[in-house]
Coordinates of N, CA, C and O and ligand atoms in Angstrom, one line a residue:
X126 N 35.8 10.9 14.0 CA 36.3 11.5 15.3 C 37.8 11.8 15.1 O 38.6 10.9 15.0
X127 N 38.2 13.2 15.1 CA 39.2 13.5 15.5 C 40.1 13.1 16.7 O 39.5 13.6 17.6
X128 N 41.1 12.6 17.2 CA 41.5 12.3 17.9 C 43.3 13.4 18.0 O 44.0 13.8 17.1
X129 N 43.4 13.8 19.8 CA 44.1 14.9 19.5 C 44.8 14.5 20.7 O 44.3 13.9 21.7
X130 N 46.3 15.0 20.5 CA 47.6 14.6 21.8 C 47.6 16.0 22.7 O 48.0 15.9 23.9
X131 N 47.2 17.2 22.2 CA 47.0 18.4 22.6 C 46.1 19.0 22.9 O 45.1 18.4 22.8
X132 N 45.8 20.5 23.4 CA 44.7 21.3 22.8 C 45.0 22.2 21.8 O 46.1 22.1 21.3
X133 N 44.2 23.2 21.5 CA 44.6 24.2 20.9 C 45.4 25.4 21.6 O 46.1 26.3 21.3
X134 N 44.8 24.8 22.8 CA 45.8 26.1 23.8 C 45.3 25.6 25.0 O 44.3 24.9 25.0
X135 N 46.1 26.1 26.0 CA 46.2 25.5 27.3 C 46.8 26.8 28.3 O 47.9 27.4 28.3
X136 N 45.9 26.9 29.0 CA 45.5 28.4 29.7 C 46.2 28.0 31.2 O 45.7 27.0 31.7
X137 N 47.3 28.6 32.0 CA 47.5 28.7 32.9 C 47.6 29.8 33.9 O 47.9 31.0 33.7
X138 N 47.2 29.3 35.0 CA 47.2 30.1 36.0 C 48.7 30.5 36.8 O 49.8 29.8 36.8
X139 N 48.4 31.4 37.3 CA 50.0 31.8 38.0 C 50.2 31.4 39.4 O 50.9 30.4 39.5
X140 N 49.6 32.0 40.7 CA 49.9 31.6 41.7 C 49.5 30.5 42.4 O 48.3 30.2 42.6
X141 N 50.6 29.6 43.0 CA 50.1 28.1 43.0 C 49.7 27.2 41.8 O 49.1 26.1 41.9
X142 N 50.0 27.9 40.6 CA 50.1 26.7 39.5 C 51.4 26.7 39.3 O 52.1 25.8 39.6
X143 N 51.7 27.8 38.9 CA 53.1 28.1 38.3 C 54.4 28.0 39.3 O 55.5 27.3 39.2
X144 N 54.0 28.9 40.4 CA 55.0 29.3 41.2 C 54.2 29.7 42.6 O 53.3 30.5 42.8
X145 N 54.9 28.8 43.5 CA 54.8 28.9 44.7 C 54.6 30.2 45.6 O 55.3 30.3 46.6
X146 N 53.7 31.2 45.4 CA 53.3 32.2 46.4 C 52.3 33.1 45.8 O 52.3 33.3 44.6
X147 N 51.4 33.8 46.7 CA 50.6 34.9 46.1 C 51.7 36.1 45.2 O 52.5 36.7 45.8
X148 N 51.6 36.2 44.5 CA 52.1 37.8 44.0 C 51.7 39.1 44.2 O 52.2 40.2 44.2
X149 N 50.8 38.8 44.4 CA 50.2 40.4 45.2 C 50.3 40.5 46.4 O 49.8 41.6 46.8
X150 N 51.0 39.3 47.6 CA 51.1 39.9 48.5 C 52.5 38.7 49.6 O 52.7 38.7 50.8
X151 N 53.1 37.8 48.4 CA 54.0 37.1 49.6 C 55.4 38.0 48.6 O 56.4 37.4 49.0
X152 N 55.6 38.5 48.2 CA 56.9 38.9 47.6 C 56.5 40.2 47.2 O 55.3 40.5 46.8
X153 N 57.9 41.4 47.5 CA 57.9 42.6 47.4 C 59.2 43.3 46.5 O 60.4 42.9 46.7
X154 N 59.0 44.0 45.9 CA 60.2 44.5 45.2 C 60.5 45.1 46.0 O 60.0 45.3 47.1
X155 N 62.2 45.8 45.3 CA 63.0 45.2 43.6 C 63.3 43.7 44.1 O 63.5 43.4 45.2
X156 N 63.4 42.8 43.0 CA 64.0 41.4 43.3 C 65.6 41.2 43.0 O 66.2 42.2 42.7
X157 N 66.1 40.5 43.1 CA 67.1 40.2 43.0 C 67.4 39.2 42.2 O 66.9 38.2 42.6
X158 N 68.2 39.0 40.6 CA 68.5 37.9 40.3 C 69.4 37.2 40.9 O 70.5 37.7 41.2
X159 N 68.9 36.0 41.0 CA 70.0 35.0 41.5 C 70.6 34.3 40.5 O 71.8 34.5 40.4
X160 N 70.0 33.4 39.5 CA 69.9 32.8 38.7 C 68.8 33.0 37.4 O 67.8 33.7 37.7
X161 N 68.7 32.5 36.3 CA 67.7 32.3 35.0 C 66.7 31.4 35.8 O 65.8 30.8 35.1
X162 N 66.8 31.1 37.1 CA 66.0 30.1 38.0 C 65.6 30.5 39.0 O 64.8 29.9 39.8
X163 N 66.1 31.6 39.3 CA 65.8 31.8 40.8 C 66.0 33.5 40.9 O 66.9 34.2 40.5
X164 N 64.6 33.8 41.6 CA 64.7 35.4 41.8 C 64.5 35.4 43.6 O 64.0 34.4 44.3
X165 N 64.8 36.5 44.1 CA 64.7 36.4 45.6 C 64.3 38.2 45.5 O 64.7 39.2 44.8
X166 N 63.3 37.9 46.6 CA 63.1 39.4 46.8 C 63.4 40.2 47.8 O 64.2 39.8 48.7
X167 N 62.9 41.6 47.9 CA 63.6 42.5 48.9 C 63.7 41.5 50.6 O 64.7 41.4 51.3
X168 N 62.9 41.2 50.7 CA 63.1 40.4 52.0 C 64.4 38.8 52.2 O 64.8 38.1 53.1
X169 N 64.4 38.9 50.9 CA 65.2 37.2 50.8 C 64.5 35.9 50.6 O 64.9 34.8 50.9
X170 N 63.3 36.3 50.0 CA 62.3 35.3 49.9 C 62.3 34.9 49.0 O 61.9 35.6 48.1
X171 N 62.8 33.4 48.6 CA 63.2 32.9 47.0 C 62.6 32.5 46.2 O 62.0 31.6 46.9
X172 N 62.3 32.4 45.0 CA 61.1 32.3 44.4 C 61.5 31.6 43.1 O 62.4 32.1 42.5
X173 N 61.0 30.3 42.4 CA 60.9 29.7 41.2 C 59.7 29.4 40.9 O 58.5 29.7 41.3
X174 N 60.3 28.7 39.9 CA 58.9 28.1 39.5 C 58.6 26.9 39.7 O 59.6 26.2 40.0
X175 N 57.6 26.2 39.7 CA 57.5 24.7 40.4 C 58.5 23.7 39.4 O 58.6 24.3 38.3
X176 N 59.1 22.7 39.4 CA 59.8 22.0 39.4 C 59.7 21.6 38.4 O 60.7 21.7 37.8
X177 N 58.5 20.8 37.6 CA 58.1 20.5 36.8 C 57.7 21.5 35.3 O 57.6 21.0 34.2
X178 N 57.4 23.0 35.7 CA 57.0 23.6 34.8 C 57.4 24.7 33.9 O 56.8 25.7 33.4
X179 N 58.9 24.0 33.7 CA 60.1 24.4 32.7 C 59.8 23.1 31.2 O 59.7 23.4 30.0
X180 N 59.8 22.1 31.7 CA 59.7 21.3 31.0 C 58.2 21.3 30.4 O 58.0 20.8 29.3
X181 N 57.5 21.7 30.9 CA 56.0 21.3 30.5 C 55.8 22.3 29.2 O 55.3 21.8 28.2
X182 N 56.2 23.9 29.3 CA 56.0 24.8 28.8 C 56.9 24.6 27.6 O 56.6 25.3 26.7
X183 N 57.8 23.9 27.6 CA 58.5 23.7 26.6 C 58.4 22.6 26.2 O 59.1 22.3 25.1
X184 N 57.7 21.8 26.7 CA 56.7 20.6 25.3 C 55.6 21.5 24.9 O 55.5 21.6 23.7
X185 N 54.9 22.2 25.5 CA 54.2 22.7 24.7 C 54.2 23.5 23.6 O 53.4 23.5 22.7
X186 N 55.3 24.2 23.8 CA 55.8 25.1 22.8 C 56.7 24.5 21.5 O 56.7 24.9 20.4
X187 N 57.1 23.6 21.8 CA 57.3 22.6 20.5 C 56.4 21.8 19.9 O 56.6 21.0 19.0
X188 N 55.4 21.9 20.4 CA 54.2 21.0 19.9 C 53.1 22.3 19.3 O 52.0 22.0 18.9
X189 N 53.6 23.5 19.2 CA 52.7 24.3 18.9 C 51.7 24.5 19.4 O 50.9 25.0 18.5
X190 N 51.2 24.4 20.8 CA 50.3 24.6 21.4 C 50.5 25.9 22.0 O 51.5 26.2 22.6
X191 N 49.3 26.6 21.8 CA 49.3 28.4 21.9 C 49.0 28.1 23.7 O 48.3 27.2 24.2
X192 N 49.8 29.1 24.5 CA 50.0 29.5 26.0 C 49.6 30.3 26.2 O 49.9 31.3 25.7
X193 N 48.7 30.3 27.0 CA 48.1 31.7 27.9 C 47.7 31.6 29.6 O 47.2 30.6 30.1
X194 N 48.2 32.9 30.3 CA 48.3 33.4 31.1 C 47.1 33.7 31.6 O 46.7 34.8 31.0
X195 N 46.1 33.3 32.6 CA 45.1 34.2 33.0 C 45.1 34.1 34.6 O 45.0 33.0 35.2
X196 N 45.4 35.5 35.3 CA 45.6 35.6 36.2 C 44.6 37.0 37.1 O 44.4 38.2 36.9
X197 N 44.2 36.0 38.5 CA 43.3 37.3 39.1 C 44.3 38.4 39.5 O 43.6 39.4 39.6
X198 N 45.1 38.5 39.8 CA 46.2 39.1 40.4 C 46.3 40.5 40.6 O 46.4 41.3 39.6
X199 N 46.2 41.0 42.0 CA 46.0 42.7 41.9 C 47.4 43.1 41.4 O 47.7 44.3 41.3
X200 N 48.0 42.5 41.1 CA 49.7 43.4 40.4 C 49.9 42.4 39.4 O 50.4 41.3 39.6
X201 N 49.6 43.0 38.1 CA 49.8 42.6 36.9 C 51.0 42.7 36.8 O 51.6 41.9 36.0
X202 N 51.7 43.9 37.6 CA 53.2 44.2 37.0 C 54.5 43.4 37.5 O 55.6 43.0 37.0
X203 N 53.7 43.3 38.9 CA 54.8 41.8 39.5 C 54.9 41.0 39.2 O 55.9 40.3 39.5
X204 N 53.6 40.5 38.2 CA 53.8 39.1 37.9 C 54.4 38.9 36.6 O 55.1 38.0 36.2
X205 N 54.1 40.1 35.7 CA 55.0 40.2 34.3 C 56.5 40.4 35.0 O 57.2 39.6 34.4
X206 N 57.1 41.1 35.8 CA 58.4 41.4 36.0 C 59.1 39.7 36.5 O 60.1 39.3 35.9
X207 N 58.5 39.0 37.4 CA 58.6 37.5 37.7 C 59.0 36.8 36.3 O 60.1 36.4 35.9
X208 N 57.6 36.8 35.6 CA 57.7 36.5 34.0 C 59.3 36.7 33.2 O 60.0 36.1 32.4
X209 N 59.2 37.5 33.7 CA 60.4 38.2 32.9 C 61.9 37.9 33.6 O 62.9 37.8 33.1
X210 N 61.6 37.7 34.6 CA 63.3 37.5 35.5 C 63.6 36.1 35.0 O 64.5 35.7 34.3
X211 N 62.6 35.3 35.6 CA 62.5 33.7 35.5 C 62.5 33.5 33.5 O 61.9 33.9 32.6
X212 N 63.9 32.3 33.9 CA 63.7 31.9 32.6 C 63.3 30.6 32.1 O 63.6 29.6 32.7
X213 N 62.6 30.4 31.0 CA 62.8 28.9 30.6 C 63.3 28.4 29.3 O 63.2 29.3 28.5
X214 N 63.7 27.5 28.9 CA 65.2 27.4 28.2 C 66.1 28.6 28.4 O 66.6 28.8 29.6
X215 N 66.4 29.3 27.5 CA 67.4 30.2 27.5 C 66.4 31.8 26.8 O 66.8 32.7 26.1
X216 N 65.0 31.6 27.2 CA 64.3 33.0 27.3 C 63.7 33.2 28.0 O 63.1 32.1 28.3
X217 N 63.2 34.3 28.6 CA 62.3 35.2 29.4 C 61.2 34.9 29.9 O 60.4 35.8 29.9
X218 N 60.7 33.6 30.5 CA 59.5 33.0 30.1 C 58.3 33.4 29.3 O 57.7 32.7 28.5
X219 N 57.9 35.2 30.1 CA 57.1 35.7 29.6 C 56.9 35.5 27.8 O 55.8 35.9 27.3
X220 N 57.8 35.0 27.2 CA 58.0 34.8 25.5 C 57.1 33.6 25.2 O 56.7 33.4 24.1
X221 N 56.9 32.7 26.2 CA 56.3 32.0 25.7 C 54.6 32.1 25.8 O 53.9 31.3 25.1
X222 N 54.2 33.1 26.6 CA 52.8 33.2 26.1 C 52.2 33.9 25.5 O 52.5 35.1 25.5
X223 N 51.2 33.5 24.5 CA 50.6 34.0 23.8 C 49.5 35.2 23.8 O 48.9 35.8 22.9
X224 N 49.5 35.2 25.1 CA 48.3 36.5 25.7 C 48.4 35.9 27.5 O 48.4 34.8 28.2
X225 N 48.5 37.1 27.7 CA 48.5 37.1 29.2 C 46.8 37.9 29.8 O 46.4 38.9 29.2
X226 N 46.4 37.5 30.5 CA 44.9 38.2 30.5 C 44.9 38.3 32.3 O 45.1 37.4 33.1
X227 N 44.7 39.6 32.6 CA 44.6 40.1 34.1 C 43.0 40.3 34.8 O 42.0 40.4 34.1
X228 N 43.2 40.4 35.9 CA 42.1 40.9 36.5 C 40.6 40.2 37.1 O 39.9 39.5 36.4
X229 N 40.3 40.4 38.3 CA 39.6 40.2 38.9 C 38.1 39.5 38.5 O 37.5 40.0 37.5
X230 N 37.7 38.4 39.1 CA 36.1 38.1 38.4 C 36.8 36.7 37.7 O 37.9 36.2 37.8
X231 N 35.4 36.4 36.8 CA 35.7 35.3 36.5 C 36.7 34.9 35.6 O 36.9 35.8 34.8
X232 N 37.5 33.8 35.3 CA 38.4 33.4 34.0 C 37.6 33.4 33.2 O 38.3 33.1 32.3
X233 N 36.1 33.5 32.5 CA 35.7 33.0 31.7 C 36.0 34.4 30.9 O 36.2 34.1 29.7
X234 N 36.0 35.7 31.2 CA 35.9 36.9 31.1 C 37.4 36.3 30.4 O 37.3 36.2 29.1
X235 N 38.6 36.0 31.1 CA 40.3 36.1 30.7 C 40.3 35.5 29.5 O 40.9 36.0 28.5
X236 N 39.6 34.4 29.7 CA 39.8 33.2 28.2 C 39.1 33.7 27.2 O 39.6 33.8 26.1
X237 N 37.5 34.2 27.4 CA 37.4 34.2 26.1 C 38.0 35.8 25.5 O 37.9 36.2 24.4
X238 N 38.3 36.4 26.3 CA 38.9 37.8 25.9 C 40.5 37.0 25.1 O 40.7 37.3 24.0
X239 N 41.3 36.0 25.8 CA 42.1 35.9 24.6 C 41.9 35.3 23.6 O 42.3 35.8 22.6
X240 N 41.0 34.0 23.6 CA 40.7 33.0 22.5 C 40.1 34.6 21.3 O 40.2 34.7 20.1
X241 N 39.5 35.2 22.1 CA 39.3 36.5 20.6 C 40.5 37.2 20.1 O 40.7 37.5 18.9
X242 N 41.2 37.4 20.9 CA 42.2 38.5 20.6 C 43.2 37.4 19.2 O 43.7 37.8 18.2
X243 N 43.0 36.0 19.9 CA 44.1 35.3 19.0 C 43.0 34.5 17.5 O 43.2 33.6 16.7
X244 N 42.4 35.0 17.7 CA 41.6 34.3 16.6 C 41.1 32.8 17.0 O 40.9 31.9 16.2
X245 N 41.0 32.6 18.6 CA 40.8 31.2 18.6 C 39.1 30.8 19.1 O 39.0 29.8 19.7
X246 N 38.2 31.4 18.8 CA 37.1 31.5 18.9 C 36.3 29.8 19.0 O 35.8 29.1 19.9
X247 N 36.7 29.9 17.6 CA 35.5 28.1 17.2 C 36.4 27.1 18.1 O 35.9 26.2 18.7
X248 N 38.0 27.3 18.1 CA 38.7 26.2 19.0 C 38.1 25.8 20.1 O 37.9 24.6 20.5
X249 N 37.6 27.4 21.0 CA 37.7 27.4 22.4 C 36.1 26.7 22.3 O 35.6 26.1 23.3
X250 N 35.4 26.8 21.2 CA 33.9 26.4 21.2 C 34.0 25.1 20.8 O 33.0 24.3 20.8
X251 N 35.0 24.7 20.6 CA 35.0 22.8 20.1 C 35.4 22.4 21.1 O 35.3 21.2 21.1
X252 N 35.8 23.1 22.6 CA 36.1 22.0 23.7 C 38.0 21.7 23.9 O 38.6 20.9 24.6
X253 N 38.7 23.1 22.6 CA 40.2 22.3 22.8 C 40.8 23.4 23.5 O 42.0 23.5 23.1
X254 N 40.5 24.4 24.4 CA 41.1 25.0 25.5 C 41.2 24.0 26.9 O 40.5 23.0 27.1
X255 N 42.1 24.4 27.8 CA 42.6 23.7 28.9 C 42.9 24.5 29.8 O 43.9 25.1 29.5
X256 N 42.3 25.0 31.0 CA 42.7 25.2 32.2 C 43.6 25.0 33.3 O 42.8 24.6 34.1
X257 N 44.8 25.0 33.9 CA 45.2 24.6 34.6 C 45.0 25.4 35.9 O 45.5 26.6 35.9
X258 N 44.6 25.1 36.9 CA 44.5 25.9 38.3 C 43.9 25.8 39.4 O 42.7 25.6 39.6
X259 N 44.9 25.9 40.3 CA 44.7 25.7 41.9 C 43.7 25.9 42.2 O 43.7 25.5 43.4
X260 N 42.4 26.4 41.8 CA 41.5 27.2 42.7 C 40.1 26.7 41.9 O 39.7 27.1 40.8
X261 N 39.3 25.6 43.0 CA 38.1 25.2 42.5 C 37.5 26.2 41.8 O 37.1 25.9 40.7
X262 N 37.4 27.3 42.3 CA 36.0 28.4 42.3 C 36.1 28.6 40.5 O 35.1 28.8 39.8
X263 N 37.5 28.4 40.1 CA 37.5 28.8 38.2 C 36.8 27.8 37.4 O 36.5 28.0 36.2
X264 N 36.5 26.8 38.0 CA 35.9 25.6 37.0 C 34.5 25.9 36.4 O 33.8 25.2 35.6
X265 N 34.2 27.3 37.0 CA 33.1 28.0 36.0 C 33.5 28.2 34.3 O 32.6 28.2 33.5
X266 N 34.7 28.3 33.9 CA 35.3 28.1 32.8 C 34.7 27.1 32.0 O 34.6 27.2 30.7
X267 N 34.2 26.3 32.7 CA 33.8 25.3 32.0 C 32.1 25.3 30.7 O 31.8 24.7 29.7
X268 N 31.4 26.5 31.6 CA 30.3 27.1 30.6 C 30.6 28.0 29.5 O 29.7 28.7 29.0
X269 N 32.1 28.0 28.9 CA 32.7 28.6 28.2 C 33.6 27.3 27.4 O 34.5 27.4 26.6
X270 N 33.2 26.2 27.9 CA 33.4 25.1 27.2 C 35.1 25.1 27.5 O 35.5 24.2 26.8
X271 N 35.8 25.6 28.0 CA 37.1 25.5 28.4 C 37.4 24.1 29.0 O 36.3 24.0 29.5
X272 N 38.0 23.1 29.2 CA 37.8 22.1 30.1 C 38.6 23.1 31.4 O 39.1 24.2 31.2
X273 N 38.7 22.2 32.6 CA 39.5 22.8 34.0 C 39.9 21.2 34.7 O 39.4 20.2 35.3
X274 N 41.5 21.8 34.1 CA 41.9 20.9 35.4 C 42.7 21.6 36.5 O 43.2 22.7 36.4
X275 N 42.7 20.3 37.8 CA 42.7 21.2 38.9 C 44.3 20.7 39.5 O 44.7 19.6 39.6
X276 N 44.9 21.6 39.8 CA 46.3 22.0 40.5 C 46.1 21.6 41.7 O 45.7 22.6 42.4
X277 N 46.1 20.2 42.6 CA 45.6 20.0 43.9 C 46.3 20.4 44.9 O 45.6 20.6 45.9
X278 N 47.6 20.5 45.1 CA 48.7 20.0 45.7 C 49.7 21.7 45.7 O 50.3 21.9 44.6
X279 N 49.7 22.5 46.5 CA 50.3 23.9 46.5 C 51.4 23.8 46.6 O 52.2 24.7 46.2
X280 N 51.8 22.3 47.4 CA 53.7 21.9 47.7 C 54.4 22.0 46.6 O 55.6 22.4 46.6
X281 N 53.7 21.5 45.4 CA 54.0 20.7 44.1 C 53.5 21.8 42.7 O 54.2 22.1 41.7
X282 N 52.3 22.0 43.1 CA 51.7 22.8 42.2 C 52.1 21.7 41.0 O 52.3 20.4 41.0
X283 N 52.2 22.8 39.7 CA 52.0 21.8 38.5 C 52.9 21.0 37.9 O 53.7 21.4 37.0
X284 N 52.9 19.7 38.1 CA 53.5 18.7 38.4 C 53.4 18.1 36.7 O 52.6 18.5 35.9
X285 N 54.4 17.1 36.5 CA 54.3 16.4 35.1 C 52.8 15.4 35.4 O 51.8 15.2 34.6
X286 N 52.8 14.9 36.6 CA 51.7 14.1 37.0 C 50.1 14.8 36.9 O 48.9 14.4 36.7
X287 N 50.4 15.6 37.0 CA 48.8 16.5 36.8 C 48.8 16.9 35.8 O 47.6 17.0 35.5
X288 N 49.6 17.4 34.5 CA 49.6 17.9 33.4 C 49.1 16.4 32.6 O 47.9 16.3 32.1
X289 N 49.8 15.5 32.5 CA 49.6 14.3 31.9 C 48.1 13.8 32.4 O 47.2 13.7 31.6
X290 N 47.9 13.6 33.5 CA 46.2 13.4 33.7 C 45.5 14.5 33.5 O 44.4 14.2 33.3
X291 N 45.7 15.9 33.4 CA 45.0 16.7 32.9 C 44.6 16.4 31.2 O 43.6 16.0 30.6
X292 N 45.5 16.7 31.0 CA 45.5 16.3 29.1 C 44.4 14.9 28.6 O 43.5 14.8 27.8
X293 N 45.0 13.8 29.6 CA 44.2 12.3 29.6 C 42.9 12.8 30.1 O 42.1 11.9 29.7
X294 N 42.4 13.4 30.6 CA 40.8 13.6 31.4 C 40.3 14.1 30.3 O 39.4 13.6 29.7
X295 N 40.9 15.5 30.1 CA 40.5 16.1 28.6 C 40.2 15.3 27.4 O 39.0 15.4 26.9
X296 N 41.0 14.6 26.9 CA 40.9 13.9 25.7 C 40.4 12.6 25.8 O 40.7 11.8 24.9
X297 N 39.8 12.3 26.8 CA 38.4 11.2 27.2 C 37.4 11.9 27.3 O 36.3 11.3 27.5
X298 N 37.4 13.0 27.3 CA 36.0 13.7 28.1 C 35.7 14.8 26.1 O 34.6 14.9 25.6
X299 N 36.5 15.1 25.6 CA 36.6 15.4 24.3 C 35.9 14.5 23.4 O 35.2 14.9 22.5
X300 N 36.3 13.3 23.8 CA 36.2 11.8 22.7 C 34.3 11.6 23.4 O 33.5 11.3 22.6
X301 N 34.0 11.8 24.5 CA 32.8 11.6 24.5 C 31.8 12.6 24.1 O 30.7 12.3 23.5
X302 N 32.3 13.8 24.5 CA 31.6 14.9 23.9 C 31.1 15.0 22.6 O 30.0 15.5 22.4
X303 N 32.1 14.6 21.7 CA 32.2 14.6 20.0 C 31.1 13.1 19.8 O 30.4 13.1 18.8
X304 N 30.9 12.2 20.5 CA 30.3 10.5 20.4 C 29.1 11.3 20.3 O 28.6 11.1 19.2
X305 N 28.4 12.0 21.1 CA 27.2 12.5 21.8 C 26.7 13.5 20.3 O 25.5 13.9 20.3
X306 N 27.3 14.0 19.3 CA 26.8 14.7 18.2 C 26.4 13.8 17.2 O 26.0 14.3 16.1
Ligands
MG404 MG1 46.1 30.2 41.7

């Protein structure tokens, strides 16, 4: 049995995982930079990312774990432009994902369209993809062998506390999956 601190990739969702508001309809361009932290839009409505999820994205990215973006979002373009204003370390965030995947219907459609695009096919069939996101209805992901953990908390969104039990759920629920072959 393999035993693993990671996945092979770890799939996030945007609104209410990442950052506090719909994009397609609580914020309106052009924005305004404030800060590499902080964008505000035509209204004055200020916008980060949840608190925790500067740091998270940058363990992952030093640990080599491939990032992706799957979002239902009717404006792909707002949310890349957000992507793009908002920084984490000292780049673009948008740099840190590996495939960003848009559009309506199920995530199972987003993930496995990237796990192809990136060559991660047998990964995502061994059970080392990861879901993070607000929204019960995606844990259909899961017949795509994705695991899904769930973003409970919209105040907070994705928190070090849910990332760390996400990961821990996964790689107990991995370890039994693999016992069972
Ligand atoms: Mg969401």
């Amino acid at each position: 049995m393999v035993l693993r601190s990671y996945p092979a990739a770890v799939v996030f969702d945007l609104d209410y995982t990442l950052w506090p508001c719909w994009c397609d309809t609580h914020v309106i361009a052009p924005f305004n930079v404030v800060s590499k932290r902080e964008v505000v839009d035509r209204y004055g409505f200020s916008l980060s990312f949840y608190r925790d999820v500067e740091s998270i994205i940058l363990e992952l990215a030093e640990n080599d774990v491939v990032i992706i973006g799957a979002s239902r979002t009717a404006t792909p373009h707002i949310a890349k432009e957000l992507l793009t204003l908002l920084h984490i370390g000292d780049k673009p965030a948008i740099k840190y994902f590996h495939s960003l995947q848009w559009g309506q219907g199920s995530k199972t459609k987003h993930i496995s369209k990237a796990a192809k695009d990136l060559g991660l096919q047998s990964e995502l069939k061994a059970g080392l993809f990861v879901l993070f996101d607000d929204e019960m209805r995606n844990r259909d992901v899961r017949s795509i062998n994705c695991y899904f953990a769930h973003v409970e908390d919209e105040n907070t969104g994705l928190t070090r506390r849910v990332f760390a039990n996400g990961l821990k759920d996964w790689s107990t629920y991995l370890e039994s999956s693999q016992a069972k072959v």
